[in-house]
Tab-separated table of C-alpha atoms and ligand atoms in Angstrom:
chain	number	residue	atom	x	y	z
A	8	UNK	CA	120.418	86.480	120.009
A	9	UNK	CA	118.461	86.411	116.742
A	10	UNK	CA	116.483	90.260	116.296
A	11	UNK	CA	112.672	90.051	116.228
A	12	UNK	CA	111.550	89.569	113.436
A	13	UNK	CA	108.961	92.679	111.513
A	14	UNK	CA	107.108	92.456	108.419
A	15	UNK	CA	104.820	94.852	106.381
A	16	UNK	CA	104.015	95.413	103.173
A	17	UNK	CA	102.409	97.987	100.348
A	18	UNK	CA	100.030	96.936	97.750
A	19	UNK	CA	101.396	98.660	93.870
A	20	UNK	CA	98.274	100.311	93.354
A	21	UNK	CA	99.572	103.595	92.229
A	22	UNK	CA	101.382	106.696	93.742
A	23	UNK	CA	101.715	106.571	97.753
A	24	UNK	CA	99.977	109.567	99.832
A	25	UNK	CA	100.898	110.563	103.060
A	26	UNK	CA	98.877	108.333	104.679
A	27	UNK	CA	100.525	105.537	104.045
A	28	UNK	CA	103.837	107.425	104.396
A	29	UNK	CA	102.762	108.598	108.195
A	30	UNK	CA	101.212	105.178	108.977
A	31	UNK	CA	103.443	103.130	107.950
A	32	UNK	CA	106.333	103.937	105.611
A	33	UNK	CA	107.868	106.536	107.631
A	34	UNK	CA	107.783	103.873	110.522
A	35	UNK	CA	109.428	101.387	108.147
A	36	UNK	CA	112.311	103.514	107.953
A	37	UNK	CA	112.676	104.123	111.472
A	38	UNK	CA	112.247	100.944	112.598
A	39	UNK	CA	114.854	99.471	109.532
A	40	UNK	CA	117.687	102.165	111.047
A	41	UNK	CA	117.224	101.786	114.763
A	42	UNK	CA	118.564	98.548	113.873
A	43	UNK	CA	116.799	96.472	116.413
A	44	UNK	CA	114.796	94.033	113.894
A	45	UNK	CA	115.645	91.381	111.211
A	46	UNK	CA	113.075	93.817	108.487
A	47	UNK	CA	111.020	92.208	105.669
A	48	UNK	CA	109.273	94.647	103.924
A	49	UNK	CA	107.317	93.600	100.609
A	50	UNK	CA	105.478	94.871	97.741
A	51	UNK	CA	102.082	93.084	97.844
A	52	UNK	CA	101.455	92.085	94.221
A	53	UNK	CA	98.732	89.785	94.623
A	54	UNK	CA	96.668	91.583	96.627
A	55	UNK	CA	96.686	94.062	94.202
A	56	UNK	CA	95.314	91.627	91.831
A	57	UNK	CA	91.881	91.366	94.146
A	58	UNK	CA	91.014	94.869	91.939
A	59	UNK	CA	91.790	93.706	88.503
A	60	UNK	CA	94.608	95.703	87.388
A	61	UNK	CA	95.944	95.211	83.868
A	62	UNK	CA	99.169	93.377	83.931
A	63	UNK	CA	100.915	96.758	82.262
A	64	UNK	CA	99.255	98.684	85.172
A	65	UNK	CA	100.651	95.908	88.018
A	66	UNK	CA	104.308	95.609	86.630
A	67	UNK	CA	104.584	99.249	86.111
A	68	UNK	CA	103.037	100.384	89.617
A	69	UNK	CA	105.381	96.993	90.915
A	70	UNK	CA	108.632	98.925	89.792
A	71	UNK	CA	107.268	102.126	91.022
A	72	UNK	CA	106.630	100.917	94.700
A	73	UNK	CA	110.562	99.627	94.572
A	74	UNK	CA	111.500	103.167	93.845
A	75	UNK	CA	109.336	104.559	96.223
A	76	UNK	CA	110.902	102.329	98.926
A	77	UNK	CA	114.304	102.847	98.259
A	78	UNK	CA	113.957	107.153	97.492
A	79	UNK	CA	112.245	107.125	101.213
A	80	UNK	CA	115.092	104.960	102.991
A	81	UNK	CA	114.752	101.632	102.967
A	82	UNK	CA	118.045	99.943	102.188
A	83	UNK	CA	118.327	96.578	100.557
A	84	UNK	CA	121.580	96.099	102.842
A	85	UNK	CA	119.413	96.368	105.974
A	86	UNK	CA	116.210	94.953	104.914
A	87	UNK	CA	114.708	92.170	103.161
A	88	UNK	CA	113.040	93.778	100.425
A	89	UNK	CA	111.153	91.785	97.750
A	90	UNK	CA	108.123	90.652	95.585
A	91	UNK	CA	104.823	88.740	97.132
A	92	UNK	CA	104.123	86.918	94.587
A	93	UNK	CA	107.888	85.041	94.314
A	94	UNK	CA	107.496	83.173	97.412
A	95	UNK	CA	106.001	80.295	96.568
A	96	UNK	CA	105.393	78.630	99.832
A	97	UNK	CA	102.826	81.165	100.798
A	98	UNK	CA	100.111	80.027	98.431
A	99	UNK	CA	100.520	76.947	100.302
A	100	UNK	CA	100.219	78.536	103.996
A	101	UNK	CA	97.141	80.352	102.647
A	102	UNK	CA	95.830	77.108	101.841
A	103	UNK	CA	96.269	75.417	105.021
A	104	UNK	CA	95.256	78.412	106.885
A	105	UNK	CA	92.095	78.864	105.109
A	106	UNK	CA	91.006	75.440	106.184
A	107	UNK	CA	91.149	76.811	109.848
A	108	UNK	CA	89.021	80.218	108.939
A	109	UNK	CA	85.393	80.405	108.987
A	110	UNK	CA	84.014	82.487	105.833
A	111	UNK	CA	81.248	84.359	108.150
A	112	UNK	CA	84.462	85.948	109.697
A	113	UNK	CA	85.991	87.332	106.553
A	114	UNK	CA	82.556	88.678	105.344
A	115	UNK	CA	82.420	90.183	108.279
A	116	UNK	CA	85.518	91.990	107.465
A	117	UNK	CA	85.026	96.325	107.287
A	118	UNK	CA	87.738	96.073	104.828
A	119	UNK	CA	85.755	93.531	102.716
A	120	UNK	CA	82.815	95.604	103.383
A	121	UNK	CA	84.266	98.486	102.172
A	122	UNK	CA	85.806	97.004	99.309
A	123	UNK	CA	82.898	95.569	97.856
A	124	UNK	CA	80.818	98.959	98.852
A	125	UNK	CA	82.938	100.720	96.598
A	126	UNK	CA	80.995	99.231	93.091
A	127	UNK	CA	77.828	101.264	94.360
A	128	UNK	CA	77.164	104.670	92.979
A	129	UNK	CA	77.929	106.966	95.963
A	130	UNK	CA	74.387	107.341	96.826
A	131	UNK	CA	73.552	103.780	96.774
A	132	UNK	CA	75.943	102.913	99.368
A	133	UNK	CA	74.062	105.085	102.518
A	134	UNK	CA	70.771	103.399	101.860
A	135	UNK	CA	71.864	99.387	101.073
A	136	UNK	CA	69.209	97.154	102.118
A	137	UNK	CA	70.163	94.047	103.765
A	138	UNK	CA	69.055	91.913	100.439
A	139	UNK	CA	71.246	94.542	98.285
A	140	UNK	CA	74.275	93.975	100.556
A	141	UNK	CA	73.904	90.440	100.267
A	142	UNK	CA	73.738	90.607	96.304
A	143	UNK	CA	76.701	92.751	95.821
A	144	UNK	CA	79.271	90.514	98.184
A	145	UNK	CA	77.872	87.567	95.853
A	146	UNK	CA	79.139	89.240	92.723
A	147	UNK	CA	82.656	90.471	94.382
A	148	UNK	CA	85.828	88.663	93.414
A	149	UNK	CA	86.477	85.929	95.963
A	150	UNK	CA	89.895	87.006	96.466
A	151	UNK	CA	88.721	90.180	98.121
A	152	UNK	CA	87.218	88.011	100.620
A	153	UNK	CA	90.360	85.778	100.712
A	154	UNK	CA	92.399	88.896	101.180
A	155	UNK	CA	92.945	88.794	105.043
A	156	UNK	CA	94.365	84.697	105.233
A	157	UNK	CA	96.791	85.930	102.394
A	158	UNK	CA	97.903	88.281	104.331
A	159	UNK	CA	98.032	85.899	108.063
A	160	UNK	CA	99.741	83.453	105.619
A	161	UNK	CA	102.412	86.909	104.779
A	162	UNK	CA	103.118	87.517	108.168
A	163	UNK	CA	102.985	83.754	109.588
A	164	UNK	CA	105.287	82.599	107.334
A	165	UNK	CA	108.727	84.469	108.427
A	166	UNK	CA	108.036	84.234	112.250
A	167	UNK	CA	106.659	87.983	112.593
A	168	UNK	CA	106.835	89.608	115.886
A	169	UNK	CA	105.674	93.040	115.015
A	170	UNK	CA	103.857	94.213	111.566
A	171	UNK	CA	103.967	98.190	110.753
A	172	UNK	CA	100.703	99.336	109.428
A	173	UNK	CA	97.787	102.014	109.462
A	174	UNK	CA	94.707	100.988	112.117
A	175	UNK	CA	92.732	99.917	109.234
A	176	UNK	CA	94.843	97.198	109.512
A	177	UNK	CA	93.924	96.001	113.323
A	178	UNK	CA	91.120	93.407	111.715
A	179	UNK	CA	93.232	91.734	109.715
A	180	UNK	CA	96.070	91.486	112.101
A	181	UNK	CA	93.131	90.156	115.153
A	182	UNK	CA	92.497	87.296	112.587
A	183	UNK	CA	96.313	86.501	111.825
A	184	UNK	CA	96.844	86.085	115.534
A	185	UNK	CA	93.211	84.015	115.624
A	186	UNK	CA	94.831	81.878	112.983
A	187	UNK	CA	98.506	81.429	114.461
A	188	UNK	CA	96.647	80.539	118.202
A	189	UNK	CA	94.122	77.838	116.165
A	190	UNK	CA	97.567	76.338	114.251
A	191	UNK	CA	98.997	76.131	117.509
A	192	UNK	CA	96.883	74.464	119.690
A	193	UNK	CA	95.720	72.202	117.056
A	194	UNK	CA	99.633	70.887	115.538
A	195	UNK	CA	101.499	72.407	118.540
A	196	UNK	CA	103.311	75.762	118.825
A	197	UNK	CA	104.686	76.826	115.357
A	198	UNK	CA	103.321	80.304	114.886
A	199	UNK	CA	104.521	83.410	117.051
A	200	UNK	CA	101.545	86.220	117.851
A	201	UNK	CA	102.049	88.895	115.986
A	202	UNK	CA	101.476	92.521	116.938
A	203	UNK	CA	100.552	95.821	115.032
A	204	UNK	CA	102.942	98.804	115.436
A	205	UNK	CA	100.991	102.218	114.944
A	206	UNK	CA	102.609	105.507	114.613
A	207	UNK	CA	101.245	108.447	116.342
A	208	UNK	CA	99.501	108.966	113.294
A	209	UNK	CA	97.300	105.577	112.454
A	210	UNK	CA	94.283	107.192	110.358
A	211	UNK	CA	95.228	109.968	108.353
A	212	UNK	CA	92.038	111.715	106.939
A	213	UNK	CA	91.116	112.948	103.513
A	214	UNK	CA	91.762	116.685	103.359
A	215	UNK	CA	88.495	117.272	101.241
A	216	UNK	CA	86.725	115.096	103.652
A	217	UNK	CA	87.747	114.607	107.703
A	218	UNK	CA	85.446	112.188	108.179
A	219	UNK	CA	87.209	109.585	106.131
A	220	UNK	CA	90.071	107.945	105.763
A	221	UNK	CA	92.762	109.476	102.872
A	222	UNK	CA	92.819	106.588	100.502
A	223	UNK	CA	93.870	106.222	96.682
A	224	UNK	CA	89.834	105.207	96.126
A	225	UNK	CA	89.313	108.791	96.326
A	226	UNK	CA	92.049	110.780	95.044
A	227	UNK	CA	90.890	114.112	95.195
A	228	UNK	CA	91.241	113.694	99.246
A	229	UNK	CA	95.112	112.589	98.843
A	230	UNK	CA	97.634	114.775	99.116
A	231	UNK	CA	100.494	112.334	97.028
A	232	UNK	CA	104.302	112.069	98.264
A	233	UNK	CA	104.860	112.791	94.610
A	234	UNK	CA	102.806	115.848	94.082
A	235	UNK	CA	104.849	118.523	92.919
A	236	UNK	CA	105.263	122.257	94.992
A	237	UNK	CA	102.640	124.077	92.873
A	238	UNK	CA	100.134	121.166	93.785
A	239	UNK	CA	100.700	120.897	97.458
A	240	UNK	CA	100.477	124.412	97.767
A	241	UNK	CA	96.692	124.067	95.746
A	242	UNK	CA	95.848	121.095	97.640
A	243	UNK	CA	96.212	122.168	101.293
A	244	UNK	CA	95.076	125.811	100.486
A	245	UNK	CA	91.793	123.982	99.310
A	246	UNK	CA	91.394	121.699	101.944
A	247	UNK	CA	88.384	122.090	104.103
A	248	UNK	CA	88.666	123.568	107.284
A	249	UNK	CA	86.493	123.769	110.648
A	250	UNK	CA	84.068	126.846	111.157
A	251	UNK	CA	85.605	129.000	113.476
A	252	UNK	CA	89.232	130.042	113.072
A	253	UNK	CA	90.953	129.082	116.178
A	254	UNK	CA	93.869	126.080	115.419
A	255	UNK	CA	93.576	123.945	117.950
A	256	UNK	CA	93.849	120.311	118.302
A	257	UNK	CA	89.970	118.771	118.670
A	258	UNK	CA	89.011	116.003	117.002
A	259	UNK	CA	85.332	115.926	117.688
A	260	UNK	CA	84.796	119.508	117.228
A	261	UNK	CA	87.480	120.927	114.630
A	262	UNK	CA	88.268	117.369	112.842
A	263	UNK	CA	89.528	119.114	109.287
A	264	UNK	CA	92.024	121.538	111.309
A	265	UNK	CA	93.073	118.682	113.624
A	266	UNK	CA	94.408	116.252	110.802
A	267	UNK	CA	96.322	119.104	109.187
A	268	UNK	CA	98.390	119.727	112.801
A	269	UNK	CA	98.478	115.976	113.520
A	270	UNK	CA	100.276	115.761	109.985
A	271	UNK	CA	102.444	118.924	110.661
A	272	UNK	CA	103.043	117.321	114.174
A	273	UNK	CA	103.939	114.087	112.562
A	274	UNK	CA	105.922	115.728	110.396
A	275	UNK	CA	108.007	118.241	112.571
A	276	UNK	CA	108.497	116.419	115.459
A	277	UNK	CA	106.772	119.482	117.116
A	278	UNK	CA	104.185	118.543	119.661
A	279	UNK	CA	100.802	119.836	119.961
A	280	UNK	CA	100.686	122.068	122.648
A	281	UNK	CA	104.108	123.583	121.193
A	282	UNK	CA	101.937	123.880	118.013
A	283	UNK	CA	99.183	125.112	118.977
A	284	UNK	CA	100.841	128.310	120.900
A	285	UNK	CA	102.338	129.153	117.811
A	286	UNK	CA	99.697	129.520	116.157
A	287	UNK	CA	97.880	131.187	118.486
A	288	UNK	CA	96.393	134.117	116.400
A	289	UNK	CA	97.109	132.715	113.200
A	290	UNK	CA	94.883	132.225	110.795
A	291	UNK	CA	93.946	129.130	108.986
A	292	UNK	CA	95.227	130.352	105.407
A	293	UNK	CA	98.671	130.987	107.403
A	294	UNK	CA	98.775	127.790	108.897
A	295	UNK	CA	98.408	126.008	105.412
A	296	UNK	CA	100.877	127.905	104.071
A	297	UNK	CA	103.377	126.433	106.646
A	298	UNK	CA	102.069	123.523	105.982
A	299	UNK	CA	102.410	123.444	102.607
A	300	UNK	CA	105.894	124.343	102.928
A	301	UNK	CA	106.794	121.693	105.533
A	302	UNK	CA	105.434	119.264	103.390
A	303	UNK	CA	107.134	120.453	99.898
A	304	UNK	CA	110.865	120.542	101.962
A	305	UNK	CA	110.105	117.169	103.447
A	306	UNK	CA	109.429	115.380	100.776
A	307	UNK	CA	112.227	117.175	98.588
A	308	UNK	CA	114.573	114.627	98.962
A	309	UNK	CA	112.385	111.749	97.889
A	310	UNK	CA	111.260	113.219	94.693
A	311	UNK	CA	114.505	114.274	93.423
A	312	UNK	CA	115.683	110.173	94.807
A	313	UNK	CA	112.367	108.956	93.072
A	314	UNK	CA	112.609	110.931	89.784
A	315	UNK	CA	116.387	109.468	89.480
A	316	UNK	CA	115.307	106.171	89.637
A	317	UNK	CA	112.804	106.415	87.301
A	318	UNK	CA	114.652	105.073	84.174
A	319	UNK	CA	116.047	101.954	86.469
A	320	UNK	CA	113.963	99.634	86.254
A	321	UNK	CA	116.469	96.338	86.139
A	322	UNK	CA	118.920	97.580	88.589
A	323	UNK	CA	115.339	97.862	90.856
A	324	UNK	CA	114.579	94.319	89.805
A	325	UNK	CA	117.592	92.658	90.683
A	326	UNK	CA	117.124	94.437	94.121
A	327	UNK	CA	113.674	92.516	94.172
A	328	UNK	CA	114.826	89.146	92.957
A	329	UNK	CA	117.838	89.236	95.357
A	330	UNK	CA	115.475	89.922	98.178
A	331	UNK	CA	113.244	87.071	97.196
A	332	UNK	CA	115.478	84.965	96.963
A	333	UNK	CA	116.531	85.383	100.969
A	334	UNK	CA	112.832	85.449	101.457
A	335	UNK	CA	112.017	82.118	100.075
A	336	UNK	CA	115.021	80.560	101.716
A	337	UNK	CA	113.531	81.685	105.077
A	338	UNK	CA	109.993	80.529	103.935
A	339	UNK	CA	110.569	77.425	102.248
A	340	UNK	CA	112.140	76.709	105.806
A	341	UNK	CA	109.062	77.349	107.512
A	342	UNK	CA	107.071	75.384	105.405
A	343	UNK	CA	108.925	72.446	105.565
A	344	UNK	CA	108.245	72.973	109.645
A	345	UNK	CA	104.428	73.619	108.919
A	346	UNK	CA	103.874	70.390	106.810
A	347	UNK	CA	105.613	68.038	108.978
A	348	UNK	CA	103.190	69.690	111.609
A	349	UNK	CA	100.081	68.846	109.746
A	350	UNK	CA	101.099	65.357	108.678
A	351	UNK	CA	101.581	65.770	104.701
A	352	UNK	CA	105.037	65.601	105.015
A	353	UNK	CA	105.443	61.443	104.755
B	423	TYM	P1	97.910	99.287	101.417
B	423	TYM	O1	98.801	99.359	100.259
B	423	TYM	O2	96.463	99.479	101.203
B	423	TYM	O3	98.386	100.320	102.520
B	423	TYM	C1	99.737	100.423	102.879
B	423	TYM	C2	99.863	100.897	104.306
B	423	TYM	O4	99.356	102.224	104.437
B	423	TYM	C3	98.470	102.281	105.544
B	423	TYM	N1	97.465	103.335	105.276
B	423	TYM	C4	97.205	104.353	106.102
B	423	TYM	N2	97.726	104.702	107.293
B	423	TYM	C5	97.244	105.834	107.881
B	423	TYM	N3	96.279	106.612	107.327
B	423	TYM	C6	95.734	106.303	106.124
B	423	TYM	N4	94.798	107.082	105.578
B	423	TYM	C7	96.191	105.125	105.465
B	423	TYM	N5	95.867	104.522	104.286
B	423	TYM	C8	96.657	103.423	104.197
B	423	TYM	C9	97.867	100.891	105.637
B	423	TYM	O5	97.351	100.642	106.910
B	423	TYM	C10	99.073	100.034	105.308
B	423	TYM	O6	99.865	99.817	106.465
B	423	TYM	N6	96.795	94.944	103.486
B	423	TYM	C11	97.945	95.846	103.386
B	423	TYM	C12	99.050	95.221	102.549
B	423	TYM	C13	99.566	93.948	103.122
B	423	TYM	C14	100.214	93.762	104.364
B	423	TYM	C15	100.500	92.365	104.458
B	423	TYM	C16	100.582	94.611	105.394
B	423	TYM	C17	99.467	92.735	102.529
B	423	TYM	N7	100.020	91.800	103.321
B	423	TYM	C18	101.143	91.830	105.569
B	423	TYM	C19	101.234	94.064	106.504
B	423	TYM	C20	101.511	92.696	106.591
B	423	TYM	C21	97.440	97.187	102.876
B	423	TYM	O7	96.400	97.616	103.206
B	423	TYM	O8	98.227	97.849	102.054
C-alpha cells in the first residue's frame, strides 16, 4: 500500500533558529527516517517573495536553506526535496482555489495581521485605531494576503495527509482543509484533509522576550542553529529569566525559565519532572550553562555538515532540480485530475 503522503516546507528568509528546528525541522527528520511516509519537503521561494527580498538575497538564502536541510538530515534518497517555485501547476491550483476563498477570511488571518503590523514603529502597533488598521492592510502587498491559498494550493496538490509545522501554522492549515472540503463537495472528492503534526515543542519563545514567539523579525530573541559556541554561550547567559530562582516548569508564572527547559527537554529527550529534580537547587546561571552546552554539542554536527557545504552550490542545485522534477511529475498529475473536475479540461 502506497505511504501517506507529508508535506512541509521553509521559507529562505535567512539563517534558521531553533524554533523552526524544534517545530518543525527536527520533526522532518524524524518523520523522513521512521520511514512510514512518501516525504515532500520544500523550500518556499515564493512566499518569500511576499517581503520583497532582492533576487541576490532570495537565490543566496535559496541555496542556504538546501544546505541547511541536508547538514540536519534530510536525505534526497528518502525525500522529495525541491524548489516552490518550479512546479508550475501550483500557480494554477492557487488560482482555482482562490475562486472558492472569501477575502474577509484571509484578512482575518493573525499571520496577515501580524505581517502587515510589522511596518508600524513598535509603539504604533499597541495603540492602532480601527481606521489605521484598515489603512495599513490597504497599502500591504497583496500577496501577503494571498499567502495562505498558496500554501492550501502546496499541500493540496501532492495528496497531503499530514503537514509538519509550528502552531502558528494551525490557521492556515484550518483554511487548506476549508478549501479541500469546498473542492470536494462542489466537483466531487479530489482533495484529502490534511492534518498538522506538532512536536512537543509548537511555539518556541524569544529568549529576550517569553511572551512572543522566536522569529527572524526580531533577531535579537533568536538563538540561530548557526550561531557559533562563544555566541550561544552570550545569548542564553543573557536571556531573561523569571524573578525568583526556583527552575521549574510554569508557564503562567515562570514563562522565561519554562521555554529554556522545554528547549533542553526537547533537546535531551529528558522529561520534565526528571529535569526539574536535577536542578533542584541549581541556580539559573547553572542551568544556562548546561544549556548552553547542550545546545553547542547538538548542533555540532550540523555546523561542521553546513560549513562543508558552503562552497557547493551546483551539486545543491542539481539536488533541487532532481527533486522538482519528481515533484512536478506528481503535480502535473494532479492537475490534470483537478481540471477535468472543474470542466476546463475539453
Ligand atoms: P517559515 O519559514 O516561516 O517557518 C518554518 C517552520 O518553522 C515553524 N516555526 C516555529 N515553530 C515553533 N516555534 C517558533 N518560534 C517557530 N517559528 C517558526 C513554522 O511553524 C514552520 O513550520 N508558511 C510556512 C511555509 C510554508 C508551508 C507550506 C509549510 C509554505 N507553504 C506548506 C507547510 C506546508 C512558514 O511559516 O514557514
Amino acid at each position: 500500500m502506497a505511504k501517506p503522503v507529508l508535506v512541509s516546507g521553509i521559507q529562505p528568509t535567512g539563517k534558521l533558529h531553533i524554533g523552526n528546528y524544534l517545530g518543525a525541522l527536527k520533526n522532518f527528520v524524524d518523520l523522513q527516517n521512521s520511514g512510514k511516509y512518501q516525504c515532500y519537503f520544500f523550500i518556499a521561494d515564493l512566499h518569500a517573495l511576499t517581503e520583497n527580498p532582492t533576487a541576490k538575497d532570495l537565490t543566496t538564502n535559496t541555496i542556504s536553506l538546501a544546505a541547511d536541510f541536508l547538514a540536519i538530515g534530510l536525505d534526497p534518497k528518502k525525500s522529495i526535496i525541491f524548489q516552490q517555485s518550479q512546479i508550475e501547476p501550483l500557480q494554477e491550483l492557487k488560482w482555482i482555489l482562490s475562486t472558492l476563498t472569501p477575502v474577509s477570511e484571509l484578512l482575518r488571518m493573525t499571520a496577515f495581521k501580524e505581517k502587515v503590523l510589522q511596518a508600524l514603529k513598535p509603539g504604533e502597533r499597541e495603540k492602532i485605531t480601527k481606521e489605521k488598521f484598515e489603512e495599513v492592510v490597504e497599502a500591504s502587498n497583496f500577496g501577503l494576503a494571498e499567502y495562505p491559498v498558496l500554501m492550501a494550493a502546496d499541500i493540496l496538490l501532492y495528496d497531503a495527509k499530514f503537514v509538519p509545522v509550528g502552531d502558528d501554522q494551525d490557521q492556515h492549515l484550518e483554511l487548506t482543509r476549508t478549501l479541500a472540503r469546498k473542492f470536494n463537495a462542489k466537483f466531487g472528492k479530489t482533495f484529502s484533509e490534511p492534518n498538522s503534526l506538532h512536536t512537543a515543542t509548537p511555539r518556541v519563545m524569544s529568549l529576550n522576550d517569553p511572551a512572543k514567539k522566536m522569529s527572524k523579525s526580531m533577531p535579537a530573541g533568536c538563538l540561530f542553529l548557526e550561531d557559533a559556541p562563544e555566541i550561544v554561550r552570550e545569548k542564553i547567559k543573557r536571556a531573561v529569566t523569571d524573578s525568583g530562582n526556583e527552575i521549574k516548569y510554569d508557564e503562567e508564572k515562570k514563562p522565561a525559565i519554562s521555554n529554556l527547559l522545554k528547549i533542553y527537554s526537547s533537546i535531551s529527550g529528558e522529561n520534565m519532572q526528571k529535569l526539574e529534580k536535577k536542578y533542584t537547587g541549581k541556580t539559573y546561571s547553572e542551568f544556562k550553562t548546561d544549556l548552553a552546552e547542550l545546545v553547542i554539542l547538538h548542533f555540532a554536527d550540523y555546523r561542521k555538515k553546513k560549513k562543508a557545504l558552503a562552497g557547493k552550490s551546483s551539486a545543491l542545485k542539481t539536488i533541487l532540480t532532481s527533486g522538482s522534477k519528481k515533484a512536478g511529475k506528481v503535480a502535473a498529475r494532479k492537475i490534470g485530475e483537478i481540471k477535468k473536475k472543474i470542466g476546463i479540461s475539453l
